[in-house]
Coordinates of C-alpha atoms and ligand atoms in Angstrom, one line a residue:
M904 CA 10.4 -12.2 -45.3
S905 CA 7.3 -13.2 -43.7
D906 CA 4.7 -10.2 -42.4
R907 CA 3.8 -12.4 -39.7
D908 CA 4.8 -11.3 -36.1
A909 CA 6.3 -14.2 -33.9
G910 CA 4.1 -13.0 -31.1
E911 CA 0.5 -14.8 -31.0
T912 CA -2.0 -12.3 -31.2
R913 CA -5.0 -14.0 -30.9
R914 CA -6.0 -17.5 -29.4
L915 CA -7.1 -15.8 -26.0
R916 CA -9.6 -19.1 -25.5
D917 CA -6.4 -21.0 -26.0
A918 CA -4.4 -19.6 -23.6
V919 CA -6.8 -19.2 -21.1
A920 CA -7.4 -22.7 -21.3
R921 CA -4.0 -23.7 -20.7
V922 CA -3.4 -21.8 -17.7
L923 CA -6.7 -21.8 -16.0
P924 CA -6.5 -25.0 -14.5
A925 CA -3.1 -24.5 -13.0
L926 CA -4.9 -21.1 -11.6
E927 CA -7.7 -22.7 -9.6
L928 CA -5.6 -24.8 -8.1
F929 CA -3.5 -22.3 -7.0
I930 CA -6.2 -20.1 -5.3
R931 CA -6.9 -22.8 -3.2
Y932 CA -4.3 -22.7 -1.7
E933 CA -4.2 -26.3 -0.9
G934 CA -1.1 -28.4 0.3
E935 CA 2.5 -27.5 0.8
D936 CA 4.0 -24.4 -0.5
R937 CA 6.7 -26.0 -2.5
A938 CA 8.4 -22.3 -3.7
G939 CA 11.6 -23.1 -1.3
R940 CA 11.7 -26.8 -1.6
D941 CA 11.7 -27.1 -5.4
R942 CA 13.4 -23.9 -5.6
D943 CA 16.2 -25.3 -8.2
T944 CA 13.6 -27.1 -10.2
W945 CA 11.9 -23.9 -11.2
R946 CA 15.2 -21.5 -11.2
S947 CA 17.2 -23.9 -13.5
A948 CA 14.1 -24.0 -15.7
L949 CA 13.3 -20.2 -15.8
D950 CA 16.9 -18.7 -15.5
R951 CA 18.0 -19.7 -19.0
P952 CA 20.1 -17.6 -21.4
L953 CA 18.1 -15.2 -23.7
P954 CA 16.8 -17.7 -26.3
D955 CA 17.2 -16.9 -30.3
H956 CA 14.7 -18.6 -31.3
G957 CA 11.8 -18.6 -28.8
I958 CA 9.7 -22.0 -27.7
G959 CA 6.7 -20.5 -29.3
F960 CA 3.1 -20.1 -28.1
E961 CA 2.3 -23.8 -26.9
S962 CA 5.3 -24.1 -24.6
L963 CA 5.2 -20.6 -23.0
L964 CA 1.6 -21.3 -21.8
E965 CA 2.8 -24.6 -20.7
E966 CA 5.7 -23.2 -18.5
L967 CA 3.7 -20.7 -17.5
A968 CA 1.3 -23.7 -16.2
T969 CA 3.9 -26.0 -14.8
T970 CA 6.6 -23.6 -13.4
V971 CA 5.5 -20.7 -12.9
I972 CA 2.1 -20.7 -11.3
P973 CA 2.1 -23.5 -9.2
Y974 CA 5.0 -21.9 -7.1
G975 CA 3.5 -18.7 -7.0
L976 CA 3.7 -16.4 -4.0
R977 CA 1.3 -17.4 -1.3
N978 CA 0.6 -13.9 0.3
G979 CA -3.1 -14.6 -0.3
A980 CA -3.2 -17.8 1.7
P981 CA -6.0 -17.7 4.4
G982 CA -3.6 -17.9 7.4
F983 CA -1.2 -15.6 5.7
S984 CA -1.3 -12.4 7.8
G985 CA 2.4 -11.4 7.3
W986 CA 2.2 -8.2 4.8
I987 CA -0.3 -5.0 4.2
T988 CA -0.7 -6.6 0.8
T989 CA -2.5 -9.6 -0.5
S990 CA -3.6 -11.0 -3.4
P991 CA -6.7 -9.9 -5.3
T992 CA -10.2 -11.1 -5.0
T993 CA -11.1 -12.4 -8.6
G994 CA -13.1 -9.0 -9.8
P995 CA -10.3 -7.0 -9.9
A996 CA -8.1 -9.3 -11.1
V997 CA -10.1 -10.1 -14.0
A998 CA -10.4 -6.1 -14.8
A999 CA -6.8 -5.9 -14.5
F1000 CA -6.8 -8.7 -17.0
A1001 CA -9.4 -7.2 -19.3
A1002 CA -7.5 -4.0 -19.1
A1003 CA -4.2 -5.5 -20.3
I1004 CA -5.9 -6.5 -23.2
A1005 CA -8.5 -3.7 -23.9
G1006 CA -7.1 -1.0 -21.8
S1007 CA -3.5 -1.0 -22.5
Q1008 CA -3.6 2.8 -21.9
R1009 CA -5.3 5.0 -20.0
W1010 CA -6.3 7.9 -22.0
W1011 CA -8.6 8.7 -25.1
V1012 CA -12.1 8.3 -25.1
Q1013 CA -12.9 4.9 -24.0
P1014 CA -14.3 3.2 -20.7
F1015 CA -11.2 2.2 -19.5
N1016 CA -10.4 6.0 -19.2
L1017 CA -13.6 7.2 -17.9
L1018 CA -13.1 4.6 -15.3
E1019 CA -10.1 6.3 -14.2
T1020 CA -12.4 9.0 -13.2
V1021 CA -14.9 7.3 -11.7
G1022 CA -12.1 4.8 -9.7
L1023 CA -11.2 8.0 -8.4
R1024 CA -14.6 9.5 -7.4
W1025 CA -15.7 6.5 -5.8
L1026 CA -12.7 6.1 -3.8
A1027 CA -12.9 9.3 -2.3
E1028 CA -16.5 8.9 -1.7
L1029 CA -16.3 6.1 0.3
L1030 CA -13.2 7.6 2.3
G1031 CA -15.5 10.9 2.8
L1032 CA -12.9 13.3 0.6
P1033 CA -14.3 16.2 -0.7
S1034 CA -14.8 15.5 -4.0
S1035 CA -13.4 18.8 -5.4
W1036 CA -9.9 17.5 -4.8
Q1037 CA -7.5 16.5 -7.7
G1038 CA -7.1 12.5 -7.5
T1039 CA -4.7 10.2 -9.3
F1040 CA -3.7 6.6 -9.3
S1041 CA 0.1 5.7 -9.6
S1042 CA 1.7 2.4 -8.7
G1043 CA 1.4 2.2 -4.9
G1044 CA 2.3 3.9 -1.6
S1045 CA 5.7 5.2 -2.5
T1046 CA 4.5 7.1 -5.2
A1047 CA 1.4 8.2 -3.9
N1048 CA 3.2 9.8 -1.2
L1049 CA 6.0 11.0 -3.3
I1050 CA 3.2 12.6 -5.9
A1051 CA 1.9 14.6 -2.8
L1052 CA 5.2 15.8 -1.2
G1053 CA 5.9 17.0 -5.0
A1054 CA 2.7 19.3 -3.9
A1055 CA 3.5 20.0 -0.8
R1056 CA 7.2 20.9 -2.2
Q1057 CA 5.4 23.1 -4.9
H1058 CA 3.0 24.8 -2.1
A1059 CA 6.2 25.5 0.5
F1060 CA 8.4 27.2 -1.8
E1061 CA 5.9 28.9 -4.4
R1062 CA 4.9 31.0 -1.4
L1063 CA 8.7 32.2 -1.4
G1064 CA 8.5 32.8 -4.8
I1065 CA 10.3 30.0 -6.3
D1066 CA 9.0 27.7 -8.7
P1067 CA 10.7 24.2 -7.6
A1068 CA 9.5 22.4 -10.4
R1069 CA 10.8 24.8 -12.7
D1070 CA 13.8 26.0 -11.2
G1071 CA 14.6 23.3 -8.8
L1072 CA 15.9 24.2 -5.4
A1073 CA 19.2 26.0 -5.4
G1074 CA 19.3 29.1 -3.5
A1075 CA 16.1 28.1 -1.4
P1076 CA 16.3 28.7 2.4
R1077 CA 16.8 25.5 4.3
W1078 CA 13.7 23.5 4.7
R1079 CA 12.3 20.5 6.8
V1080 CA 9.5 17.8 6.5
Y1081 CA 7.7 16.7 9.8
A1082 CA 6.7 13.2 10.8
S1083 CA 6.6 11.1 13.4
S1084 CA 9.5 8.3 14.0
E1085 CA 7.1 5.6 12.8
V1086 CA 6.4 7.1 9.4
H1087 CA 7.0 4.8 6.7
H1088 CA 10.6 4.8 5.3
V1089 CA 8.8 5.2 1.6
V1090 CA 8.3 9.0 3.1
T1091 CA 11.7 9.8 3.3
R1092 CA 12.7 8.0 0.1
A1093 CA 10.5 10.4 -1.4
A1094 CA 12.1 13.2 0.1
A1095 CA 15.3 12.4 -1.3
V1096 CA 13.8 11.7 -4.7
L1097 CA 12.4 15.3 -4.6
G1098 CA 15.6 16.7 -4.1
L1099 CA 14.5 17.5 0.0
G1100 CA 17.2 14.7 0.9
R1101 CA 16.6 12.1 3.5
M1102 CA 18.0 14.0 6.1
S1103 CA 15.7 16.5 5.9
V1104 CA 12.7 14.5 7.6
R1105 CA 12.5 15.6 11.4
T1106 CA 11.1 12.4 13.0
I1107 CA 9.1 12.8 15.8
A1108 CA 9.1 10.6 19.2
T1109 CA 5.4 9.0 19.7
D1110 CA 3.8 7.7 22.6
T1111 CA 3.4 3.8 23.2
V1112 CA 1.0 3.3 20.8
G1113 CA 2.9 4.5 18.1
R1114 CA 0.9 8.2 17.4
I1115 CA 3.0 11.2 17.3
L1116 CA 3.5 13.5 20.2
T1117 CA 2.1 16.9 19.4
P1118 CA 4.0 18.6 22.3
E1119 CA 7.1 17.6 20.6
L1120 CA 6.1 18.1 17.4
R1121 CA 5.1 22.0 18.0
A1122 CA 8.7 22.2 20.2
A1123 CA 10.3 21.3 17.1
L1124 CA 8.5 23.4 14.5
D1125 CA 9.0 26.4 17.1
E1126 CA 12.6 25.8 17.2
D1127 CA 13.1 25.3 13.6
R1128 CA 10.8 28.5 12.7
R1129 CA 13.7 30.4 15.0
A1130 CA 16.2 29.3 12.7
S1131 CA 14.4 30.2 9.8
I1132 CA 14.0 27.1 8.5
Q1133 CA 10.8 26.5 6.0
P1134 CA 8.4 23.8 7.2
I1135 CA 7.5 21.9 3.6
A1136 CA 4.9 19.5 5.1
I1137 CA 3.7 17.8 8.4
V1138 CA 3.0 14.2 7.4
A1139 CA 0.7 12.6 9.6
T1140 CA 0.2 8.3 9.3
A1141 CA -3.2 7.2 9.7
G1142 CA -2.2 3.9 10.4
T1143 CA 1.4 3.0 10.8
V1144 CA 2.8 -0.5 9.5
N1145 CA 4.1 -1.6 12.9
T1146 CA 1.1 -1.3 14.7
G1147 CA -2.0 0.4 13.0
A1148 CA -1.3 3.7 15.2
I1149 CA -3.5 6.8 13.5
D1150 CA -1.9 10.1 14.2
P1151 CA -4.2 12.7 16.2
I1152 CA -4.8 14.3 12.7
A1153 CA -7.7 17.0 14.1
E1154 CA -4.9 17.8 16.6
L1155 CA -2.2 17.7 13.7
A1156 CA -4.6 19.8 10.9
T1157 CA -5.2 22.7 13.9
I1158 CA -1.2 22.8 14.3
A1159 CA -1.0 22.8 10.3
G1160 CA -3.8 25.4 10.0
E1161 CA -2.5 27.8 12.7
R1162 CA 0.9 28.0 10.8
E1163 CA -0.3 27.4 7.5
I1164 CA 2.1 24.2 6.9
W1165 CA 0.7 21.6 4.4
L1166 CA -0.3 18.6 6.0
H1167 CA -0.3 15.2 4.3
V1168 CA -2.0 12.1 5.6
D1169 CA -0.5 8.8 4.6
G1170 CA -3.4 6.6 4.9
A1171 CA -1.4 3.6 2.6
Y1172 CA -2.7 1.1 4.9
G1173 CA -5.0 2.3 7.2
L1174 CA -7.3 4.9 5.6
F1175 CA -9.9 2.5 4.8
G1176 CA -10.3 1.9 8.6
R1177 CA -12.3 4.7 8.5
L1178 CA -15.6 2.8 7.2
D1179 CA -15.5 1.2 10.4
D1180 CA -17.7 3.4 13.1
R1181 CA -15.6 2.0 15.8
V1182 CA -12.9 4.0 15.0
A1183 CA -14.0 6.4 12.7
P1184 CA -14.0 9.3 15.2
L1185 CA -10.2 8.8 14.8
Y1186 CA -10.0 10.2 11.0
E1187 CA -11.6 13.2 12.2
G1188 CA -10.3 16.3 10.5
L1189 CA -9.3 14.5 7.6
E1190 CA -10.9 16.8 5.2
M1191 CA -8.7 19.9 6.7
A1192 CA -5.8 18.2 5.2
S1193 CA -3.9 19.3 2.5
S1194 CA -3.5 15.8 0.4
V1195 CA -3.7 12.2 1.2
A1196 CA -2.6 8.5 0.1
V1197 CA -4.1 5.4 -0.2
D1198 CA -3.2 2.1 -1.5
P1199 CA -6.1 0.2 -2.8
H1200 CA -4.0 -2.7 -3.6
K1201 CA -4.0 -3.4 0.3
W1202 CA -7.4 -3.3 1.8
L1203 CA -9.3 -3.2 -1.1
A1204 CA -7.3 -6.1 -2.5
V1205 CA -7.1 -4.9 -6.1
P1206 CA -4.0 -6.3 -8.2
L1207 CA -0.7 -4.8 -7.0
G1208 CA 0.2 -1.7 -8.4
C1209 CA -2.3 0.6 -7.4
G1210 CA -1.8 3.6 -5.3
A1211 CA -3.5 7.0 -5.2
T1212 CA -3.2 10.6 -4.1
F1213 CA -5.6 13.2 -3.8
V1214 CA -4.8 16.8 -3.2
R1215 CA -7.4 19.7 -2.2
D1216 CA -5.4 22.4 -4.4
R1217 CA -5.9 20.8 -8.2
A1218 CA -4.0 23.9 -9.7
L1219 CA -1.0 23.2 -7.9
M1220 CA -0.9 19.5 -8.7
G1221 CA -0.7 20.6 -12.4
R1222 CA 2.3 22.9 -11.6
A1223 CA 3.7 20.3 -9.7
F1224 CA 3.7 18.0 -12.2
T1225 CA 3.0 19.5 -15.7
L1226 CA 4.7 17.5 -18.5
E1227 CA 4.8 20.9 -20.8
P1228 CA 3.1 20.5 -24.0
A1229 CA 5.0 18.0 -26.2
E1230 CA 4.1 18.3 -30.4
Y1231 CA 3.7 14.4 -30.8
L1232 CA 1.6 13.9 -27.6
E1233 CA -1.3 16.5 -28.8
G1234 CA -3.6 15.8 -25.5
A1235 CA -1.1 18.1 -23.7
A1236 CA -1.2 21.1 -26.2
S1237 CA -4.0 23.8 -24.8
P1238 CA -7.6 23.6 -26.1
G1239 CA -8.4 25.3 -29.0
E1240 CA -4.9 24.8 -30.9
I1241 CA -4.6 23.3 -34.1
G1242 CA -6.2 19.7 -33.5
S1243 CA -5.0 16.4 -34.3
A1244 CA -5.8 12.7 -35.5
F1245 CA -6.7 11.8 -31.8
G1246 CA -9.2 14.8 -31.0
E1247 CA -9.9 14.0 -27.8
F1248 CA -7.7 12.3 -25.0
G1249 CA -10.4 11.9 -22.4
D1250 CA -9.4 12.6 -18.9
L1251 CA -5.7 13.5 -18.6
Y1252 CA -3.8 12.7 -15.4
H1253 CA -0.2 12.9 -16.6
D1254 CA -0.1 16.3 -15.6
F1255 CA -1.0 15.6 -11.8
N1256 CA 1.6 12.6 -11.5
I1257 CA 5.1 10.9 -12.7
E1258 CA 4.3 8.8 -15.2
Q1259 CA 2.8 9.2 -18.5
S1260 CA 2.1 6.0 -20.4
A1261 CA 0.4 3.9 -17.6
Q1262 CA -2.0 0.7 -17.4
S1263 CA -5.6 1.3 -16.3
R1264 CA -6.1 1.0 -12.8
G1265 CA -9.8 2.9 -12.2
V1266 CA -11.1 -0.1 -13.6
T1267 CA -9.9 -2.4 -11.3
V1268 CA -10.9 -0.3 -8.4
W1269 CA -14.2 0.2 -10.0
A1270 CA -14.6 -3.6 -10.2
A1271 CA -13.9 -3.8 -6.6
L1272 CA -16.6 -1.5 -5.2
A1273 CA -19.0 -2.0 -8.3
E1274 CA -19.2 -5.8 -6.9
I1275 CA -18.9 -5.3 -3.6
G1276 CA -20.5 -1.7 -3.2
R1277 CA -19.5 0.3 0.5
D1278 CA -21.1 -2.6 2.4
G1279 CA -19.4 -5.1 1.5
M1280 CA -16.2 -3.3 2.0
R1281 CA -17.5 -1.8 5.4
A1282 CA -17.9 -5.3 6.5
R1283 CA -14.5 -6.2 5.5
V1284 CA -12.8 -3.5 6.9
R1285 CA -15.1 -4.2 10.1
R1286 CA -14.4 -8.0 10.1
H1287 CA -10.6 -7.6 10.1
N1288 CA -10.8 -4.6 12.7
S1289 CA -12.5 -7.3 14.9
Y1290 CA -10.2 -10.2 14.0
A1291 CA -7.3 -8.0 15.6
R1292 CA -9.5 -7.4 18.5
Q1293 CA -9.7 -11.1 19.2
V1294 CA -6.1 -11.4 19.0
E1295 CA -6.5 -8.7 21.6
R1296 CA -8.5 -10.6 23.7
R1297 CA -7.2 -14.0 23.6
V1298 CA -3.7 -12.3 24.3
R1299 CA -5.0 -10.4 27.5
A1300 CA -6.7 -13.6 28.6
D1301 CA -3.9 -15.9 28.1
P1302 CA -0.8 -15.1 31.0
R1303 CA 1.9 -16.9 28.7
L1304 CA 1.2 -13.7 25.9
E1305 CA 2.0 -10.0 26.4
L1306 CA 0.0 -7.5 24.5
L1307 CA 2.6 -5.2 22.8
A1308 CA 0.3 -3.0 21.2
P1309 CA -3.5 -2.6 21.3
A1310 CA -5.7 -3.0 17.9
T1311 CA -6.3 0.2 16.7
L1312 CA -6.8 -1.4 13.2
S1313 CA -6.5 -4.7 12.1
I1314 CA -3.1 -5.4 13.9
C1315 CA -2.2 -6.6 17.3
C1316 CA 1.3 -6.7 18.2
F1317 CA 1.8 -9.7 20.7
R1318 CA 4.6 -12.2 22.0
Y1319 CA 5.0 -15.4 23.8
R1320 CA 6.3 -14.5 27.4
A1321 CA 8.2 -17.5 29.3
P1322 CA 8.9 -16.5 32.8
D1323 CA 12.2 -15.3 34.3
M1324 CA 13.2 -14.8 30.7
S1325 CA 15.3 -11.6 29.6
D1326 CA 13.7 -9.3 27.0
D1327 CA 17.0 -10.5 25.0
G1328 CA 15.9 -14.1 25.9
L1329 CA 12.3 -13.5 24.9
D1330 CA 13.4 -11.6 21.6
R1331 CA 15.1 -14.9 20.5
L1332 CA 12.3 -16.8 21.4
N1333 CA 9.9 -14.7 19.8
A1334 CA 11.9 -14.7 16.4
K1335 CA 12.5 -18.9 16.5
L1336 CA 8.6 -19.1 17.3
A1337 CA 7.5 -16.8 14.2
Q1338 CA 10.0 -18.9 12.0
R1339 CA 8.5 -22.1 13.4
L1340 CA 4.8 -20.6 12.6
R1341 CA 6.1 -19.9 9.0
D1342 CA 7.8 -23.6 8.4
E1343 CA 5.5 -25.7 10.1
T1344 CA 1.7 -23.9 9.8
P1345 CA -0.4 -22.2 7.7
F1346 CA -0.5 -19.5 10.2
V1347 CA 2.2 -16.9 8.6
P1348 CA 2.1 -13.5 10.6
S1349 CA 5.8 -11.2 10.2
T1350 CA 7.7 -9.8 13.1
T1351 CA 8.4 -6.1 14.3
R1352 CA 9.6 -4.3 17.3
V1353 CA 7.6 -2.3 19.5
G1354 CA 9.3 -0.6 22.1
G1355 CA 12.0 -2.1 21.4
R1356 CA 10.8 -5.7 21.6
L1357 CA 10.5 -8.6 19.1
A1358 CA 6.8 -8.6 18.5
I1359 CA 4.7 -11.3 16.3
R1360 CA 2.7 -8.9 14.1
P1361 CA -0.2 -10.5 12.3
C1362 CA -2.0 -7.7 9.8
F1363 CA -5.6 -9.1 8.5
I1364 CA -6.5 -7.9 5.6
N1365 CA -6.6 -10.7 3.3
P1366 CA -10.4 -10.8 2.3
R1367 CA -10.0 -14.9 2.7
T1368 CA -9.3 -14.9 6.0
T1369 CA -11.6 -16.1 8.7
L1370 CA -12.1 -16.6 12.4
V1371 CA -10.5 -20.1 12.2
E1372 CA -6.8 -18.6 11.0
V1373 CA -7.3 -16.2 13.4
D1374 CA -8.0 -18.5 16.7
G1375 CA -5.8 -20.8 14.8
L1376 CA -2.8 -18.5 14.8
I1377 CA -3.1 -17.8 18.5
D1378 CA -3.3 -21.8 19.5
A1379 CA -0.1 -22.3 17.3
A1380 CA 1.6 -19.9 18.8
T1381 CA 1.2 -20.6 22.3
R1382 CA 1.8 -24.2 21.9
I1383 CA 4.8 -23.9 19.9
G1384 CA 5.6 -21.0 22.5
D1385 CA 5.8 -24.0 24.9
E1386 CA 7.5 -26.0 23.4
L1387 CA 10.6 -23.6 22.6
S1388 CA 10.1 -22.4 26.6
V1389 CA 10.7 -26.0 27.7
L1390 CA 13.6 -26.4 25.4
D1391 CA 15.4 -22.9 26.3
Ligands
PLP2681 C1 2.4 -0.1 2.3 C2 2.5 1.7 3.0 C3 3.5 2.3 1.9 C4 4.3 1.9 1.2 O1 3.4 1.7 -0.1 P1 3.9 0.7 -1.0 O2 2.5 0.3 -1.7 O3 4.5 -0.6 -0.3 O4 4.6 1.3 -2.2 C5 3.5 3.6 2.9 N1 3.0 4.3 3.8 C6 2.1 3.4 4.7 C7 1.4 3.6 5.7 C8 1.8 1.8 4.1 O5 1.0 1.0 4.7

């Protein structure tokens, strides 16, 4: 029997040297994206039965370099504006690589642990959140919102003498969560996971821009109060994924304050918008919220798997998510108890979260902000918001284009308009237009529906995008639209 493990544990230089050329080529985003065309090639190479004997380190690197990396996801390409996630910038990506090797757990007294705390503090400072709030990283907006709503649930039921984290919700009075019809569906799912139920989210209509109508919210709250339904939270969206609309936070804070309801702000995408003075006033009242969620893996462009929650009441977070002491996990024991071989555990986050073991994420946020600072991030956000305004200007100036939602942040929704065509016909034309953009050009927005109409929706958060791609998108959309409307 050999003592040697089959997995290579050193040879980092060989590994990096082998895959580096493929990675460098990849991030130039040159040539055609062959992932679709060559799908059979890489699928049949990769999707094989579990091997009894591994192919070994060299062959593994070879496969990564030739069969995986070249066909990777090109959402970091400069012309890609389809999603609100992008490929990370280099510094944070390398920080994540470093963490995988040197910081493979976020606890204990070591720099990666400290950087969880520093990363959260810097984020709070960047976004203008009070430093007294409890922050915690998690895997993204889905979990960040779930954690915030877990705290809201704790808050609402503790006031009725119920500890929902300990005892569950059996016997609790009926309850509800309030949000606009533009609320992200992960919020609804969070209600399901927390045992509140998807149906407990009461959605409130929005104005044409996509902002919650507060008179309708007040009416819904009044109606539910008369029916003795317990409000759990009002969820404001600060940057909807469809149009980038920002709910009137200050007004919602007033409503929540009057009725002592938890106000959660889902700013997964849009909270960074606060850095642009042109829209900063829309975030007034944020410090009156009870919790916020934000995704560094969106606009801050750190590697995917990084969301953050901040909650005003630190103790509440602990009661909602405590792990309870565990014998083998000495850090969970209260201070002063019999010590353990691990002594200090550093800053611990697993009592504010739904994860125990987790990668170090703070290091990526720290890396992004250490590299470019507040000014660099402010310039990025401002530039991207200006791109959306450039789209808006060009759409307004061209009779063939129709603005479907104005730019609040870095999204601008529009469609191509052919004269005398029905809304159904325009929906079909614009769907085809979007498909052709994706198939034939480097400009790849997504589509959505605004007021029932199919919209072309570029969202600019990609650090590699320049004005060339913004104008290129509009040029290509009008050209293809012209062709399609002649054909039709
Ligand atoms: C992206 C987003 C989410 C979901 O976040 P994930 O990181 O994709 O899980 C939720 N809410 C809003 C407003 C978002 O922009």
